[in-house]
PDB file of C-alpha atoms in Angstrom:
ATOM      1  CA  MET A 288     -35.212 -34.085   0.179  1.00 91.00           C
ATOM      2  CA  TYR A 289     -32.841 -31.860   3.045  1.00 94.00           C
ATOM      3  CA  ALA A 290     -29.422 -32.322   5.364  1.00 95.00           C
ATOM      4  CA  ILE A 291     -28.162 -30.438   7.912  1.00 95.00           C
ATOM      5  CA  VAL A 292     -25.113 -29.151   7.490  1.00 96.00           C
ATOM      6  CA  GLU A 293     -22.630 -28.770   9.806  1.00 96.00           C
ATOM      7  CA  THR A 294     -19.437 -25.592   8.113  1.00 94.00           C
ATOM      8  CA  GLY A 295     -17.964 -22.423  10.105  1.00 92.00           C
ATOM      9  CA  GLY A 296     -18.952 -24.143  13.957  1.00 93.00           C
ATOM     10  CA  LYS A 297     -22.477 -24.055  13.027  1.00 95.00           C
ATOM     11  CA  GLN A 298     -25.219 -25.771  11.547  1.00 96.00           C
ATOM     12  CA  TYR A 299     -27.509 -25.318   8.626  1.00 97.00           C
ATOM     13  CA  GLN A 300     -30.471 -26.943   6.560  1.00 96.00           C
ATOM     14  CA  VAL A 301     -29.875 -27.137   3.159  1.00 96.00           C
ATOM     15  CA  GLU A 302     -32.905 -27.881   0.280  1.00 95.00           C
ATOM     16  CA  GLU A 303     -31.338 -28.081  -3.331  1.00 95.00           C
ATOM     17  CA  GLY A 304     -32.243 -24.923  -5.130  1.00 95.00           C
ATOM     18  CA  ARG A 305     -31.973 -23.084  -1.675  1.00 96.00           C
ATOM     19  CA  TYR A 306     -29.267 -19.369  -0.700  1.00 96.00           C
ATOM     20  CA  LEU A 307     -27.204 -19.765   1.981  1.00 95.00           C
ATOM     21  CA  ASP A 308     -25.395 -17.418   3.900  1.00 96.00           C
ATOM     22  CA  VAL A 309     -21.929 -19.047   6.196  1.00 96.00           C
ATOM     23  CA  GLU A 310     -19.539 -17.948   7.283  1.00 96.00           C
ATOM     24  CA  LEU A 311     -16.086 -16.518   4.661  1.00 95.00           C
ATOM     25  CA  LEU A 312     -15.320 -19.815   2.335  1.00 95.00           C
ATOM     26  CA  ASP A 313     -11.166 -19.577   1.213  1.00 95.00           C
ATOM     27  CA  ALA A 314     -13.106 -20.469  -2.364  1.00 94.00           C
ATOM     28  CA  GLU A 315     -13.927 -17.537  -5.753  1.00 95.00           C
ATOM     29  CA  GLN A 316     -16.944 -17.137  -7.575  1.00 95.00           C
ATOM     30  CA  ASP A 317     -18.353 -19.666  -8.750  1.00 94.00           C
ATOM     31  CA  ALA A 318     -16.347 -21.963  -7.839  1.00 96.00           C
ATOM     32  CA  LYS A 319     -17.967 -25.872  -6.722  1.00 96.00           C
ATOM     33  CA  VAL A 320     -17.591 -26.158  -2.695  1.00 96.00           C
ATOM     34  CA  VAL A 321     -18.501 -29.682  -1.606  1.00 96.00           C
ATOM     35  CA  PHE A 322     -19.797 -30.166   2.905  1.00 95.00           C
ATOM     36  CA  ASP A 323     -18.697 -33.087   3.452  1.00 94.00           C
ATOM     37  CA  LYS A 324     -19.654 -32.980   7.428  1.00 94.00           C
ATOM     38  CA  VAL A 325     -23.135 -33.807   6.970  1.00 95.00           C
ATOM     39  CA  VAL A 326     -25.180 -34.389  10.856  1.00 95.00           C
ATOM     40  CA  MET A 327     -28.489 -35.571   9.193  1.00 94.00           C
ATOM     41  CA  VAL A 328     -30.211 -36.652   5.528  1.00 94.00           C
ATOM     42  CA  VAL A 329     -34.040 -36.626   5.618  1.00 93.00           C
ATOM     43  CA  ASN A 330     -35.958 -37.974   1.903  1.00 90.00           C
ATOM     44  CA  GLY A 331     -39.418 -37.955   2.926  1.00 88.00           C
ATOM     45  CA  LYS A 332     -40.367 -40.088   6.034  1.00 89.00           C
ATOM     46  CA  LYS A 333     -36.740 -41.873   5.950  1.00 89.00           C
ATOM     47  CA  SER A 334     -33.674 -39.529   7.662  1.00 89.00           C
ATOM     48  CA  LYS A 335     -30.491 -41.257   8.304  1.00 91.00           C
ATOM     49  CA  VAL A 336     -28.861 -39.625  11.086  1.00 92.00           C
ATOM     50  CA  GLY A 337     -24.574 -38.962  11.522  1.00 90.00           C
ATOM     51  CA  GLN A 338     -22.460 -40.244  14.398  1.00 91.00           C
ATOM     52  CA  PRO A 339     -21.655 -37.522  13.614  1.00 91.00           C
ATOM     53  CA  TYR A 340     -21.252 -37.700   9.842  1.00 94.00           C
ATOM     54  CA  VAL A 341     -23.539 -39.398   7.881  1.00 92.00           C
ATOM     55  CA  SER A 342     -21.047 -41.584   5.415  1.00 91.00           C
ATOM     56  CA  GLY A 343     -20.941 -41.655   2.294  1.00 90.00           C
ATOM     57  CA  ALA A 344     -22.680 -38.142   1.576  1.00 93.00           C
ATOM     58  CA  SER A 345     -22.289 -34.793   0.887  1.00 94.00           C
ATOM     59  CA  VAL A 346     -23.732 -31.239   0.156  1.00 95.00           C
ATOM     60  CA  GLU A 347     -22.744 -29.819  -3.331  1.00 96.00           C
ATOM     61  CA  GLY A 348     -23.063 -26.181  -4.385  1.00 96.00           C
ATOM     62  CA  THR A 349     -21.377 -22.885  -6.358  1.00 97.00           C
ATOM     63  CA  VAL A 350     -20.357 -19.226  -3.897  1.00 97.00           C
ATOM     64  CA  MET A 351     -22.296 -16.608  -5.687  1.00 97.00           C
ATOM     65  CA  LYS A 352     -20.148 -14.219  -3.250  1.00 96.00           C
ATOM     66  CA  HIS A 353     -18.819 -13.142  -0.489  1.00 97.00           C
ATOM     67  CA  ASP A 354     -20.334 -10.123   1.056  1.00 97.00           C
ATOM     68  CA  LYS A 355     -20.709  -8.511   4.665  1.00 97.00           C
ATOM     69  CA  ALA A 356     -23.652  -8.423   6.298  1.00 97.00           C
ATOM     70  CA  LYS A 357     -24.979  -4.890   8.278  1.00 97.00           C
ATOM     71  CA  LYS A 358     -23.229  -3.288  10.845  1.00 97.00           C
ATOM     72  CA  VAL A 359     -23.975  -4.128  14.721  1.00 98.00           C
ATOM     73  CA  ILE A 360     -23.328  -1.004  17.028  1.00 98.00           C
ATOM     74  CA  VAL A 361     -20.883  -1.825  20.103  1.00 97.00           C
ATOM     75  CA  TYR A 362     -21.989   0.377  22.422  1.00 98.00           C
ATOM     76  CA  LYS A 363     -20.340   0.329  25.680  1.00 97.00           C
ATOM     77  CA  GLN A 364     -20.878   2.385  28.630  1.00 98.00           C
ATOM     78  CA  ARG A 365     -20.060   3.343  32.462  1.00 98.00           C
ATOM     79  CA  PRO A 366     -22.138   5.412  34.553  1.00 97.00           C
ATOM     80  CA  LYS A 367     -21.329   8.333  36.046  1.00 97.00           C
ATOM     81  CA  LYS A 368     -17.600   7.712  35.216  1.00 97.00           C
ATOM     82  CA  GLY A 369     -17.032   9.622  31.566  1.00 97.00           C
ATOM     83  CA  TYR A 370     -16.092   6.068  29.966  1.00 98.00           C
ATOM     84  CA  ARG A 371     -17.962   5.993  26.606  1.00 97.00           C
ATOM     85  CA  LYS A 372     -16.920   3.214  23.919  1.00 98.00           C
ATOM     86  CA  LYS A 373     -18.714   2.631  20.689  1.00 98.00           C
ATOM     87  CA  GLN A 374     -17.634   0.251  17.570  1.00 98.00           C
ATOM     88  CA  GLY A 375     -19.161  -1.370  14.932  1.00 98.00           C
ATOM     89  CA  HIS A 376     -18.722  -4.672  13.827  1.00 97.00           C
ATOM     90  CA  ARG A 377     -19.983  -5.780   9.739  1.00 98.00           C
ATOM     91  CA  GLN A 378     -18.969 -10.049   9.400  1.00 96.00           C
ATOM     92  CA  GLN A 379     -18.005 -11.367   6.555  1.00 97.00           C
ATOM     93  CA  PHE A 380     -20.110 -14.255   4.699  1.00 97.00           C
ATOM     94  CA  THR A 381     -20.469 -16.261   2.002  1.00 97.00           C
ATOM     95  CA  LYS A 382     -23.879 -16.693  -0.426  1.00 97.00           C
ATOM     96  CA  VAL A 383     -23.727 -20.103  -1.964  1.00 97.00           C
ATOM     97  CA  MET A 384     -26.143 -22.021  -4.331  1.00 97.00           C
ATOM     98  CA  ILE A 385     -27.221 -25.838  -2.599  1.00 96.00           C
ATOM     99  CA  SER A 386     -27.731 -27.696  -6.600  1.00 96.00           C
ATOM    100  CA  LYS A 387     -27.098 -31.222  -4.822  1.00 94.00           C
ATOM    101  CA  ILE A 388     -27.556 -33.124  -1.824  1.00 93.00           C
ATOM    102  CA  ARG A 389     -25.606 -36.510  -2.364  1.00 92.00           C
ATOM    103  CA  THR A 390     -26.380 -39.836  -0.260  1.00 87.00           C
ATOM    104  CA  THR A 391     -24.500 -43.231  -0.336  1.00 76.00           C
ATOM    105  CA  ALA A 392     -26.743 -44.132  -3.310  1.00 66.00           C
ATOM    106  CA  GLN A 393     -26.237 -42.162  -5.350  1.00 67.00           C
ATOM    107  CA  LYS A 394     -23.098 -41.610  -4.484  1.00 60.00           C
ATOM    108  CA  LYS A 395     -22.110 -44.666  -5.474  1.00 65.00           C
ATOM    109  CA  ALA A 396     -24.416 -44.403  -8.939  1.00 68.00           C
ATOM    110  CA  ALA A 397     -23.019 -41.113 -10.188  1.00 67.00           C
ATOM    111  CA  GLU A 398     -19.343 -42.811 -10.040  1.00 70.00           C
ATOM    112  CA  ALA A 399     -20.640 -45.779 -12.193  1.00 72.00           C
ATOM    113  CA  ALA A 400     -22.047 -43.691 -14.479  1.00 75.00           C
ATOM    114  CA  GLU A 401     -18.413 -42.182 -14.656  1.00 75.00           C
ATOM    115  CA  THR A 402     -16.776 -44.957 -15.533  1.00 78.00           C
ATOM    116  CA  THR A 403     -18.708 -46.042 -17.725  1.00 79.00           C
ATOM    117  CA  GLU A 404     -18.305 -43.014 -19.782  1.00 77.00           C
ATOM    118  CA  ALA A 405     -14.770 -42.764 -19.780  1.00 66.00           C
TER     119      ALA A 405
END
């Protein structure tokens, strides 16, 4: 089972138990995060495509760490003019461990289980 999630203006394919590097999130380390913008959910031969998002579906994960990507060098030069500009950039990202992909039916079952426990 996998899902396609939208976050930070990009779309990512996620699976349970896998790591994902996304744009920097405003969350502490070891905090739970929920991605509600699920574009598509695929479970074997069954697939559910949202318009634009799948209603009731969500992806849960845990923030593992915040880090910076490898340095990218931006170099500009104009020939015969003496113009040279060198600049480096390191993009910040958040590493997230995907723990659960929930669909509408699974969400309802989890809520029912929570109400019976209380």
